[in-house]
XYZ file of C-alpha atoms in Angstrom:
733
model
C -0.378 -19.703 -5.462
C 3.076 -21.023 -6.264
C 5.908 -18.737 -7.248
C 8.296 -20.419 -9.674
C 11.810 -19.023 -9.863
C 12.971 -19.275 -13.427
C 16.403 -18.802 -14.879
C 16.729 -15.594 -16.799
C 16.570 -14.768 -20.489
C 17.762 -11.813 -22.527
C 16.717 -11.021 -26.060
C 17.816 -9.769 -29.418
C 15.454 -9.495 -32.288
C 17.849 -11.065 -34.727
C 17.237 -14.343 -32.959
C 19.587 -17.251 -33.281
C 19.867 -20.462 -35.243
C 19.205 -23.644 -33.366
C 20.732 -26.894 -34.568
C 18.777 -30.081 -34.250
C 20.242 -33.420 -33.349
C 21.162 -34.159 -36.944
C 23.236 -31.017 -37.179
C 20.775 -29.282 -39.506
C 19.846 -25.713 -38.833
C 16.289 -25.019 -37.725
C 14.409 -21.800 -38.353
C 15.121 -18.668 -36.370
C 13.789 -18.437 -32.860
C 11.666 -15.493 -31.800
C 12.984 -15.552 -28.245
C 16.379 -16.019 -26.635
C 17.119 -18.766 -24.140
C 17.249 -17.960 -20.459
C 20.419 -16.558 -18.915
C 21.904 -18.099 -15.835
C 21.101 -16.500 -12.494
C 24.836 -15.928 -12.006
C 25.023 -13.795 -15.168
C 21.968 -11.813 -14.133
C 23.353 -11.226 -10.641
C 26.659 -10.049 -12.085
C 24.885 -7.754 -14.556
C 22.813 -6.173 -11.790
C 25.897 -5.574 -9.651
C 27.706 -3.918 -12.568
C 24.696 -1.719 -13.253
C 24.277 -3.135 -16.766
C 20.820 -4.548 -16.022
C 17.748 -3.038 -14.391
C 15.250 -5.084 -12.396
C 11.584 -4.285 -11.927
C 7.996 -5.495 -12.016
C 6.539 -5.648 -15.531
C 3.310 -3.774 -16.281
C 1.474 -4.562 -19.485
C -0.906 -1.959 -20.877
C -4.356 -3.613 -20.745
C -5.546 -1.383 -23.585
C -2.560 -2.093 -25.858
C -1.059 -5.449 -24.944
C 2.072 -4.924 -27.039
C 3.144 -2.078 -24.727
C 4.888 -2.900 -21.461
C 6.749 -0.886 -18.847
C 9.042 -1.252 -15.870
C 9.988 1.608 -13.520
C 13.404 3.191 -14.021
C 15.664 3.291 -10.956
C 15.831 7.097 -10.772
C 12.051 7.516 -10.850
C 12.155 10.039 -13.689
C 10.371 7.796 -16.167
C 9.301 4.274 -16.987
C 11.268 2.055 -19.334
C 9.109 1.138 -22.296
C 9.263 -2.265 -23.993
C 7.664 -2.240 -27.404
C 6.150 -5.488 -28.606
C 5.776 -9.102 -27.567
C 9.314 -9.931 -28.641
C 10.743 -7.320 -26.305
C 8.859 -8.893 -23.395
C 10.399 -12.309 -24.077
C 7.389 -14.240 -22.824
C 7.098 -12.242 -19.592
C 3.629 -11.781 -18.142
C 2.063 -8.897 -16.258
C 3.490 -8.707 -12.750
C 6.601 -10.766 -13.494
C 9.875 -9.567 -12.020
C 12.177 -9.008 -14.976
C 15.562 -7.511 -15.782
C 16.176 -5.341 -18.822
C 19.168 -3.780 -20.495
C 18.626 -0.246 -21.761
C 20.147 0.295 -25.189
C 22.609 3.126 -25.888
C 20.910 6.502 -26.118
C 21.429 6.794 -29.884
C 19.069 3.819 -30.293
C 16.256 5.387 -28.259
C 13.125 6.322 -30.128
C 11.307 9.581 -29.536
C 7.649 8.990 -28.752
C 5.332 11.915 -28.170
C 3.059 11.257 -25.218
C -0.700 11.657 -25.581
C -1.918 11.925 -22.000
C -5.535 12.497 -22.959
C -5.841 9.595 -25.352
C -8.024 6.679 -24.406
C -5.948 4.492 -26.707
C -2.721 4.818 -24.729
C -3.423 5.606 -21.086
C -0.035 4.436 -19.893
C 1.761 7.301 -21.614
C 0.364 9.640 -18.988
C 2.889 8.358 -16.486
C 5.895 7.282 -18.538
C 6.885 10.273 -20.628
C 10.217 11.718 -19.599
C 13.972 11.436 -19.902
C 15.817 8.657 -18.126
C 19.462 8.975 -17.176
C 21.544 6.257 -18.820
C 25.241 5.538 -19.218
C 26.088 9.015 -20.443
C 24.412 10.527 -17.353
C 22.886 13.284 -19.461
C 20.349 15.142 -17.370
C 16.903 15.955 -18.658
C 16.208 19.594 -19.410
C 13.006 21.504 -19.718
C 13.564 21.930 -23.438
C 14.061 18.252 -24.143
C 11.295 16.345 -25.906
C 9.056 13.822 -24.223
C 11.077 10.642 -24.560
C 10.159 7.138 -23.552
C 13.273 5.091 -22.956
C 12.517 2.115 -25.067
C 13.933 -1.379 -25.250
C 13.816 -1.234 -29.048
C 15.306 -4.012 -31.098
C 16.846 -4.370 -34.511
C 19.187 -6.806 -36.220
C 22.219 -4.809 -35.114
C 21.240 -4.811 -31.448
C 23.900 -6.282 -29.198
C 21.319 -8.064 -27.401
C 20.238 -8.738 -23.900
C 17.246 -6.605 -23.057
C 14.748 -8.509 -20.921
C 14.821 -11.459 -18.585
C 12.146 -13.111 -16.461
C 13.313 -13.519 -12.861
C 10.140 -14.451 -11.029
C 6.705 -15.461 -12.257
C 3.346 -15.783 -10.548
C 1.587 -18.870 -11.823
C -2.179 -18.766 -11.396
C -5.269 -17.370 -13.049
C -8.947 -17.200 -12.275
C -11.731 -17.198 -14.841
C -15.483 -16.746 -14.818
C -17.831 -18.720 -17.030
C -21.587 -19.152 -16.857
C -21.810 -17.375 -13.543
C -19.193 -19.542 -11.813
C -15.727 -18.520 -10.700
C -12.945 -21.043 -11.328
C -9.340 -21.109 -10.239
C -6.649 -22.664 -12.407
C -3.003 -23.509 -12.038
C -1.173 -23.275 -15.319
C 2.095 -24.622 -16.626
C 3.884 -22.935 -19.504
C 5.774 -24.678 -22.259
C 8.049 -22.402 -24.247
C 9.012 -23.401 -27.771
C 12.046 -21.384 -28.846
C 11.305 -22.253 -32.478
C 7.775 -20.950 -32.649
C 6.872 -17.276 -32.706
C 4.805 -17.319 -29.522
C 4.508 -19.641 -26.572
C 3.785 -23.235 -27.387
C 0.779 -23.198 -25.154
C -0.728 -23.198 -21.704
C -1.626 -26.345 -19.847
C -4.551 -25.574 -17.530
C -5.544 -27.646 -14.551
C -8.801 -26.893 -12.765
C -7.813 -26.526 -9.137
C -11.110 -25.479 -7.626
C -14.589 -24.184 -8.410
C -14.959 -21.204 -6.108
C -18.708 -20.686 -6.423
C -21.226 -18.319 -7.930
C -19.688 -15.250 -9.541
C -20.808 -12.026 -7.900
C -21.304 -13.584 -4.471
C -19.130 -12.248 -1.678
C -17.364 -15.365 -0.430
C -16.454 -16.909 -3.834
C -15.313 -13.517 -5.094
C -13.301 -12.930 -1.910
C -11.604 -16.294 -2.226
C -10.797 -15.530 -5.845
C -9.178 -12.227 -4.825
C -7.099 -13.934 -2.132
C -5.891 -16.610 -4.528
C -5.127 -14.124 -7.282
C -2.882 -12.101 -4.963
C -1.244 -15.138 -3.372
C -2.666 -14.568 0.108
C -2.223 -17.636 2.294
C -5.559 -18.107 4.056
C -5.051 -21.738 4.975
C -5.261 -22.964 8.563
C -2.015 -22.901 10.499
C -0.240 -26.244 10.544
C 0.026 -28.390 13.655
C 3.782 -27.813 13.613
C 3.264 -24.046 13.716
C 0.654 -24.217 16.466
C 2.934 -26.481 18.481
C 5.352 -23.546 18.787
C 2.860 -21.778 21.089
C 2.086 -22.595 24.734
C -0.258 -25.559 24.947
C -1.433 -25.176 28.535
C -4.218 -22.601 28.701
C -4.918 -20.252 30.332
C -1.286 -19.201 30.011
C 0.467 -17.179 32.689
C 3.799 -15.379 32.579
C 6.591 -17.552 34.035
C 8.092 -16.074 37.235
C 11.610 -16.178 35.774
C 10.433 -14.032 32.850
C 8.785 -11.516 35.181
C 12.068 -11.056 37.027
C 13.790 -9.941 33.776
C 11.327 -7.175 32.970
C 10.311 -3.752 34.162
C 7.041 -4.204 36.028
C 4.475 -1.628 34.889
C 1.360 -3.476 35.992
C 0.366 -0.825 38.520
C 0.585 2.024 36.007
C -2.461 3.554 34.313
C -2.020 1.967 30.880
C -4.850 1.542 28.362
C -5.549 0.697 24.731
C -7.400 2.781 22.116
C -8.566 0.824 19.088
C -11.467 0.419 16.664
C -14.582 -0.933 18.348
C -14.325 -4.335 16.647
C -10.569 -4.820 17.167
C -9.465 -8.055 18.791
C -5.708 -7.966 18.141
C -4.631 -5.202 20.513
C -0.906 -4.694 19.985
C -0.307 -1.201 21.380
C -1.126 0.607 24.617
C -0.465 4.088 25.988
C 0.303 5.679 29.339
C 0.715 9.266 30.485
C 1.677 10.369 34.000
C 2.111 13.950 35.183
C 5.490 14.438 36.918
C 6.150 16.806 39.840
C 8.170 19.146 37.608
C 5.225 19.656 35.239
C 6.557 17.358 32.545
C 5.035 14.016 31.561
C 6.155 10.412 31.540
C 4.613 9.016 28.361
C 4.830 5.363 27.367
C 4.095 3.354 24.251
C 3.822 -0.342 25.072
C 3.856 -2.893 22.235
C 2.951 -6.579 22.466
C 6.111 -8.695 22.721
C 5.427 -11.051 19.831
C 9.097 -11.991 19.565
C 8.845 -13.758 22.940
C 6.461 -16.311 21.396
C 7.765 -16.411 17.816
C 11.286 -17.761 17.996
C 13.471 -17.258 14.934
C 13.726 -20.239 12.653
C 10.846 -22.322 13.983
C 7.793 -23.410 11.971
C 5.639 -20.514 13.125
C 8.348 -17.986 12.323
C 8.673 -19.421 8.815
C 4.941 -19.078 8.111
C 4.831 -15.562 9.555
C 7.827 -14.501 7.469
C 6.130 -15.802 4.305
C 2.766 -14.199 5.059
C 4.592 -11.028 6.174
C 1.369 -9.141 6.967
C -2.198 -9.604 8.077
C -4.688 -8.890 5.320
C -7.740 -6.837 6.244
C -10.911 -7.507 4.288
C -14.238 -5.804 4.858
C -15.735 -8.831 6.592
C -12.712 -10.529 8.168
C -8.971 -10.565 8.739
C -6.508 -13.080 7.314
C -4.019 -13.087 10.212
C -0.262 -13.299 9.889
C -0.132 -15.264 13.132
C -2.554 -17.773 14.727
C -5.567 -16.296 16.497
C -4.441 -17.878 19.751
C -1.463 -15.547 19.656
C -3.146 -12.527 18.005
C -6.238 -12.414 20.179
C -5.077 -14.066 23.401
C -1.397 -14.577 24.223
C -0.141 -11.280 22.773
C -3.247 -9.125 22.625
C -3.098 -6.441 25.315
C -6.521 -7.330 26.662
C -7.753 -5.392 29.707
C -7.201 -6.607 33.273
C -4.690 -9.220 32.045
C -0.921 -9.412 32.531
C 0.860 -9.155 29.179
C 4.458 -9.064 27.960
C 5.482 -5.903 26.114
C 8.398 -3.941 24.732
C 8.084 -0.349 25.903
C 9.519 3.000 24.984
C 9.065 5.583 27.724
C 9.910 9.256 27.372
C 10.018 12.234 29.651
C 8.286 14.909 27.585
C 7.620 18.584 28.105
C 3.987 19.676 27.637
C 5.037 20.791 24.131
C 6.340 17.301 23.278
C 10.096 17.892 23.541
C 11.937 14.672 24.460
C 14.001 15.076 27.645
C 14.898 11.401 28.101
C 14.111 8.019 26.541
C 14.067 4.410 27.770
C 13.633 1.197 25.761
C 13.144 -2.171 27.385
C 11.136 -5.315 27.927
C 8.252 -4.886 30.330
C 5.051 -6.373 31.666
C 1.802 -4.392 31.764
C -1.797 -4.809 32.848
C -4.118 -2.655 30.728
C -6.755 -1.007 32.910
C -9.373 -0.518 30.145
C -10.027 -1.189 26.460
C -11.137 2.129 24.987
C -12.499 2.518 21.489
C -11.789 5.553 19.324
C -15.359 6.616 20.075
C -14.737 6.493 23.826
C -11.530 8.514 23.535
C -13.213 11.011 21.213
C -16.012 11.516 23.721
C -13.446 12.254 26.419
C -11.633 14.751 24.182
C -14.846 16.533 23.232
C -16.096 16.728 26.838
C -13.037 17.573 28.948
C -15.094 18.615 31.988
C -17.593 15.773 31.942
C -17.669 13.188 34.720
C -18.095 9.905 32.887
C -19.994 7.121 34.636
C -19.121 3.440 34.691
C -21.935 2.499 32.304
C -20.573 4.889 29.637
C -17.259 3.030 29.367
C -16.042 -0.576 29.229
C -15.047 -2.256 32.495
C -12.141 -0.446 34.193
C -9.620 -1.631 36.757
C -10.825 -0.472 40.206
C -7.397 0.902 41.140
C -7.591 3.437 38.294
C -10.662 5.691 38.555
C -12.399 6.822 35.388
C -11.370 10.432 35.935
C -7.693 9.362 36.061
C -8.065 7.636 32.689
C -9.964 10.629 31.312
C -7.228 13.041 32.397
C -4.542 10.809 30.859
C -6.392 10.873 27.523
C -6.690 14.666 27.694
C -2.974 15.055 28.479
C -2.033 12.756 25.600
C -4.324 14.715 23.297
C -2.711 18.026 24.271
C 0.808 16.696 23.692
C -0.234 15.015 20.430
C -1.588 18.321 19.093
C 1.800 19.920 19.745
C 3.681 17.045 18.128
C 1.422 17.144 15.093
C 1.718 20.894 14.663
C 5.501 20.679 14.926
C 5.643 17.879 12.338
C 3.708 19.822 9.735
C 5.490 23.071 10.503
C 8.693 21.103 9.969
C 7.682 20.003 6.483
C 5.669 16.788 6.826
C 2.916 15.824 4.388
C -0.316 13.921 4.843
C -2.465 13.049 1.842
C -5.817 12.125 3.363
C -8.134 10.263 1.017
C -11.697 9.139 1.652
C -12.032 5.627 3.046
C -15.272 3.721 2.581
C -16.560 1.689 5.532
C -19.503 -0.689 5.748
C -22.102 -1.850 8.246
C -22.765 -5.583 7.889
C -25.709 -7.790 8.772
C -24.659 -9.889 11.775
C -26.301 -13.032 10.419
C -25.732 -12.890 6.656
C -22.608 -10.745 6.508
C -24.174 -8.721 3.695
C -23.566 -4.954 3.554
C -26.458 -2.993 5.041
C -24.981 0.444 4.545
C -21.782 2.315 3.802
C -20.255 5.584 4.906
C -17.029 7.578 4.625
C -14.820 6.864 7.642
C -14.174 9.936 9.780
C -10.587 10.487 10.919
C -10.891 12.310 14.243
C -8.760 13.670 17.070
C -8.701 10.301 18.847
C -7.165 8.719 15.727
C -4.628 11.528 15.519
C -3.716 11.067 19.200
C -2.750 7.420 18.692
C -1.036 8.134 15.370
C 1.299 10.764 16.813
C 2.661 8.510 19.540
C 3.008 5.534 17.206
C 5.008 7.729 14.816
C 7.198 8.947 17.680
C 7.806 5.366 18.842
C 8.672 4.203 15.328
C 11.155 7.037 14.834
C 12.761 6.349 18.213
C 13.050 2.638 17.402
C 14.685 3.427 14.051
C 17.443 5.478 15.671
C 17.952 2.896 18.434
C 18.510 -0.072 16.099
C 20.583 1.916 13.589
C 22.927 3.199 16.298
C 23.598 -0.372 17.388
C 23.415 -2.178 14.037
C 24.331 0.274 11.263
C 24.618 -2.594 8.758
C 21.603 -4.659 9.866
C 18.842 -2.207 10.798
C 15.529 -2.828 9.062
C 14.238 0.630 8.207
C 11.499 2.139 6.077
C 12.163 4.832 3.511
C 9.840 6.853 1.314
C 11.464 8.073 -1.927
C 10.508 11.479 -3.352
C 7.763 11.559 -5.991
C 8.595 10.904 -9.632
C 10.156 14.106 -10.912
C 8.684 14.119 -14.404
C 5.157 13.549 -13.116
C 5.608 16.277 -10.524
C 6.766 18.719 -13.216
C 3.788 17.841 -15.397
C 1.343 18.249 -12.519
C 2.910 21.543 -11.450
C 2.600 22.874 -14.996
C -1.042 21.822 -15.135
C -1.856 23.454 -11.785
C -0.132 26.673 -12.849
C -2.121 26.774 -16.079
C -5.363 26.314 -14.169
C -4.553 29.124 -11.745
C -4.263 26.757 -8.780
C -1.836 27.789 -6.070
C -0.379 24.311 -5.535
C 3.307 24.216 -4.601
C 4.888 20.823 -5.309
C 8.454 21.831 -4.518
C 8.555 19.862 -1.248
C 6.406 17.694 1.006
C 5.759 20.578 3.391
C 4.928 23.026 0.600
C 2.420 20.586 -0.864
C 0.800 20.005 2.538
C 0.379 23.723 3.102
C -1.088 24.163 -0.391
C -3.657 21.421 0.048
C -4.770 22.720 3.418
C -5.481 26.222 2.201
C -9.163 26.951 1.760
C -10.391 25.904 -1.683
C -13.545 27.968 -1.678
C -16.115 28.232 1.096
C -19.073 26.414 -0.419
C -20.443 22.919 0.178
C -17.966 21.389 -2.277
C -14.769 22.666 -0.653
C -13.903 19.293 0.884
C -14.603 17.555 -2.418
C -12.230 19.886 -4.233
C -9.527 19.108 -1.695
C -10.169 15.383 -2.090
C -9.810 15.556 -5.866
C -6.651 17.650 -5.682
C -5.253 15.273 -3.060
C -5.891 12.387 -5.423
C -4.146 14.206 -8.264
C -1.147 14.939 -6.050
C -0.986 11.314 -4.904
C -0.358 9.987 -8.393
C 3.336 10.967 -8.632
C 4.022 9.567 -5.156
C 6.096 6.437 -4.787
C 5.531 3.608 -2.334
C 7.346 3.543 0.992
C 9.769 0.621 1.198
C 11.406 -1.547 3.835
C 15.150 -1.967 3.407
C 18.266 -3.100 5.236
C 20.489 -0.175 6.190
C 23.587 -2.024 5.007
C 22.151 -2.301 1.502
C 22.155 1.500 1.025
C 25.454 3.244 1.655
C 24.085 6.750 1.204
C 22.192 7.824 4.330
C 20.334 10.509 2.394
C 18.413 7.668 0.729
C 17.092 6.615 4.160
C 14.768 9.630 4.309
C 11.009 9.359 4.556
C 9.610 11.945 2.150
C 6.089 12.273 3.565
C 7.153 12.357 7.211
C 10.175 14.499 6.318
C 12.421 12.643 8.760
C 15.882 11.177 8.188
C 15.057 7.734 9.561
C 11.949 5.657 10.191
C 10.865 2.062 10.784
C 7.863 -0.004 11.870
C 7.881 -1.131 15.498
C 4.320 -0.725 16.759
C 2.368 -3.562 15.054
C 4.227 -6.891 15.373
C 0.984 -8.884 15.541
C 0.147 -7.921 11.964
C 3.518 -7.016 10.351
C 6.566 -9.275 10.210
C 8.885 -6.294 9.662
C 7.992 -5.185 13.187
C 8.953 -8.613 14.548
C 12.442 -8.205 13.066
C 12.674 -4.718 14.543
C 11.693 -6.106 17.965
C 14.494 -8.668 17.739
C 16.947 -5.963 16.762
C 15.786 -3.803 19.671
C 16.174 -6.669 22.117
C 19.644 -7.377 20.732
C 20.549 -3.699 21.066
C 19.617 -3.990 24.744
C 21.729 -7.169 25.060
C 18.574 -9.169 25.768
C 18.601 -11.241 22.595
C 21.247 -12.939 20.462
C 20.477 -11.644 17.008
C 22.936 -14.057 15.400
C 20.215 -16.691 15.647
C 17.927 -14.557 13.483
C 19.942 -13.383 10.527
C 23.598 -13.867 9.784
C 23.932 -11.670 6.707
C 22.476 -8.342 5.798
C 21.278 -9.885 2.523
C 18.921 -12.044 4.597
C 17.322 -8.933 6.075
C 17.239 -7.216 2.693
C 15.570 -10.246 1.101
C 12.967 -10.326 3.862
C 12.463 -6.570 3.519
C 11.806 -6.971 -0.212
C 9.353 -9.769 0.476
C 7.542 -7.623 3.054
C 7.286 -4.864 0.437
C 5.721 -7.253 -2.060
C 3.225 -8.654 0.434
C 2.281 -5.193 1.703
C 1.538 -4.083 -1.865
C -0.576 -7.181 -2.475
C -2.383 -6.719 0.850
C -3.240 -3.128 -0.003
C -4.680 -4.161 -3.353
C -6.703 -6.987 -1.788
C -8.156 -4.544 0.729
C -9.153 -2.193 -2.090
C -10.764 -4.993 -4.094
C -12.662 -6.203 -1.024
C -14.097 -2.711 -0.542
C -15.023 -2.497 -4.230
C -16.716 -5.891 -4.023
C -18.841 -4.943 -1.009
C -19.763 -1.615 -2.562
C -20.911 -3.290 -5.775
C -22.967 -5.803 -3.782
C -24.441 -2.990 -1.687
C -25.452 -1.024 -4.785
C -26.879 -4.130 -6.423
C -28.936 -5.016 -3.345
C -30.051 -1.449 -2.615
C -31.076 -0.576 -6.140
C -30.154 2.601 -8.000
C -28.448 5.266 -5.915
C -28.258 8.960 -6.721
C -25.157 10.911 -5.815
C -23.400 14.038 -6.920
C -19.971 13.486 -8.385
C -17.084 15.792 -9.160
C -15.104 15.458 -12.375
C -11.482 14.578 -11.591
C -9.939 14.142 -15.013
C -10.728 13.516 -18.637
C -9.674 11.368 -21.579
C -10.965 11.556 -25.116
C -13.769 9.016 -24.599
C -14.269 8.978 -20.848
C -13.903 10.982 -17.666
C -13.126 10.136 -14.049
C -15.344 11.267 -11.194
C -15.363 11.267 -7.409
C -18.749 10.135 -6.092
C -19.122 12.573 -3.220
C -21.517 10.625 -1.015
C -19.354 7.509 -0.889
C -15.838 8.703 -1.654
C -15.663 6.252 -4.551
C -13.780 6.987 -7.761
C -15.282 5.793 -11.032
C -14.386 6.060 -14.703
C -17.384 6.982 -16.832
C -17.259 5.795 -20.443
C -19.266 8.038 -22.736
C -20.473 5.181 -24.917
C -22.131 3.607 -21.864
C -24.103 6.668 -20.769
C -27.812 6.073 -21.143
C -29.533 8.888 -22.994
C -26.317 10.381 -24.346
C -26.800 11.215 -28.012
C -23.236 12.317 -28.787
C -20.111 13.750 -27.214
C -17.162 15.841 -28.337
C -13.758 16.079 -26.691
C -11.370 18.971 -27.257
C -8.751 21.068 -25.555
C -9.113 24.733 -24.817
C -5.478 25.678 -24.577
C -4.204 22.801 -22.498
C -7.431 22.385 -20.566
C -9.531 19.332 -21.535
C -13.196 19.925 -22.214
C -16.038 17.613 -23.206
C -19.436 18.534 -24.611
C -22.260 16.069 -23.934
C -25.459 16.139 -25.962
C -28.357 14.471 -24.121
C -31.662 13.230 -25.525
C -34.488 14.975 -23.628
C -37.278 13.044 -21.925
C -39.730 15.078 -23.978
C -38.906 14.336 -27.611
C -40.435 17.614 -28.706
C -37.819 19.569 -26.790
C -34.319 20.233 -28.149
C -31.341 18.186 -26.996
C -29.669 19.214 -23.764
C -26.109 20.430 -24.214
C -23.725 20.136 -21.295
C -20.060 21.125 -21.129
C -17.872 19.466 -18.497
C -14.314 20.309 -17.602
C -11.668 19.041 -15.252
C -11.976 19.664 -11.530
C -9.034 22.016 -11.618
C -10.905 24.483 -13.807
C -14.593 24.701 -13.022
C -15.258 22.104 -10.313
C -18.002 20.572 -12.448
C -20.676 18.618 -10.603
C -22.626 15.776 -12.171
C -25.577 13.877 -10.764
C -24.967 10.185 -11.335
C -27.230 7.183 -11.374
C -25.189 4.303 -10.023
C -25.437 0.583 -10.562
C -27.723 0.435 -13.598
C -25.810 2.915 -15.702
C -25.863 6.694 -15.767
C -28.539 9.134 -16.697
C -28.478 12.709 -17.880
C -28.006 15.374 -15.200
């Protein structure tokens, strides 16, 4: 997919008069011409313009929104004119009108006709800096136009230029070119060019390719120029001169813990008991920056891809497989280049000392999460060689087992301290699949279990990332690439807190730690306790904002560096350079901080890092959505192939013509439209106080019996359970 950078336009509804070549006046234009990029840049610097990604309400196409900078509300653009030809997903700039021109719009959060108003109602601070109060009305800050408007209100900065369509069972992909006629009311037209026929709609591979194209995922083969940047003579061995520059850890008991199917092993762990009773713990990360030199062809492709994309059936790698699975992968019994952070830790996890540096390791075994979990669950068991993958003979199995147990004990302390200190984790169900080895079709699905072995690895990766953040910021306070997590949107938090209070739920949203403690209190002791927690977790996730990469020099206020969920002042990504380009930059910064790398060859200006950080944010968002769509695709194929599936489902929320449910067996969320329910004779939606309630009237199987009346309510009130009939519609409970 091509991204076309357009010059920028701002609007006023009064339009303008365009003169033709003969000097005669033509009719009024509906849209303004584009501004220059210089004017937009100046307006953004002065704070007169706001930039954001445009969202168009799919139910009401004349409504559009962009997020406000303070997170208190969304800015509402009313009508096609206000959008100035911008499309969904475009990056635009808007100018908010003076407050006396704002329109008051009452939100209707339960209305099917305007679902977007659930998340945009609220006051937005503008030039007068007037703070919202609890007594103020629900206000949508609106780019509203009239003939007296001074003008500039929206501009298109960046546009994504592709679409995919389905017709007669086939999926097509089109490029399109837009021609804008400033005289006509709407766009002059779309010129479509058929780029490719993807295949049969509903089949996994054509649908997958369509998803990748739609979200601009580069899944092409790596160019010869990029591959030429890697060592050509295989098998590759570490040059002696490189070995002499590094700390040699090849004799240490170092191992990897990864999913069973993982092939790109970019992190390893070590844990050695010291004579004083403390531990030397190491996190060792593949040294991708050794192979990916800044500015070469491979670096350019990696910086554009920015992340590996994980689908159900495959991975679209950020870097060539030769590097991901061979040169950099920390495969067992093989010498590999790494960047290590090594701490002296007390048994409780207190850091006594810290060392960063380039190293060389030789992993003694490739453990899966299952292997590590077995060791944790059987601390006294003597594992045999046939129960584990091949191990290095110089490190007995019991030595590896004891190292895992020591890491687990320290990780439990670190985790407890994090949550006692105010951290938050919003665990949501993740659907996994078993695939046929020959056809690749889904044979089954299950909810992935997050266990102690996962938590062990997570704790030390978090610790390494936090340590790396402080190391690079100390050395490069203007150039550090960090990762911040803004607090949740205040208006949505207030609304959710009010709802929970009305329902008698003891949910405290005042801080990350308070919310974590609330969600981990027992929500009943029956078989649906975990489902209740899952639904409440989902509700509490909605106000949360995305974590973002940024350059430290771009934010002068250090309080904005904070990571809300982790509740730490500073954080970055260091531990996955094979699959995240942000980590590659952090590795270069670390090496430069150790005087082992000239960072001037990487980036000269902080704006270069900030631009790359923004691009990484965009690609991470797209990757996440692609992963979700891949899971949805495989689940739909699984249901179609398996036939109708019965599952209990818990009601999560309600609108006036539909309700959302969590399908308990699969952890899947679905919206159920009442007019599509088979056997439903009628339905009635109402509110009891502020609590939504829906009455369903079902036609009985026996026509001589009266209709079946069922009342459903939101999860937060009665924890209603429905029995659903998936795939071919829904039947009465």
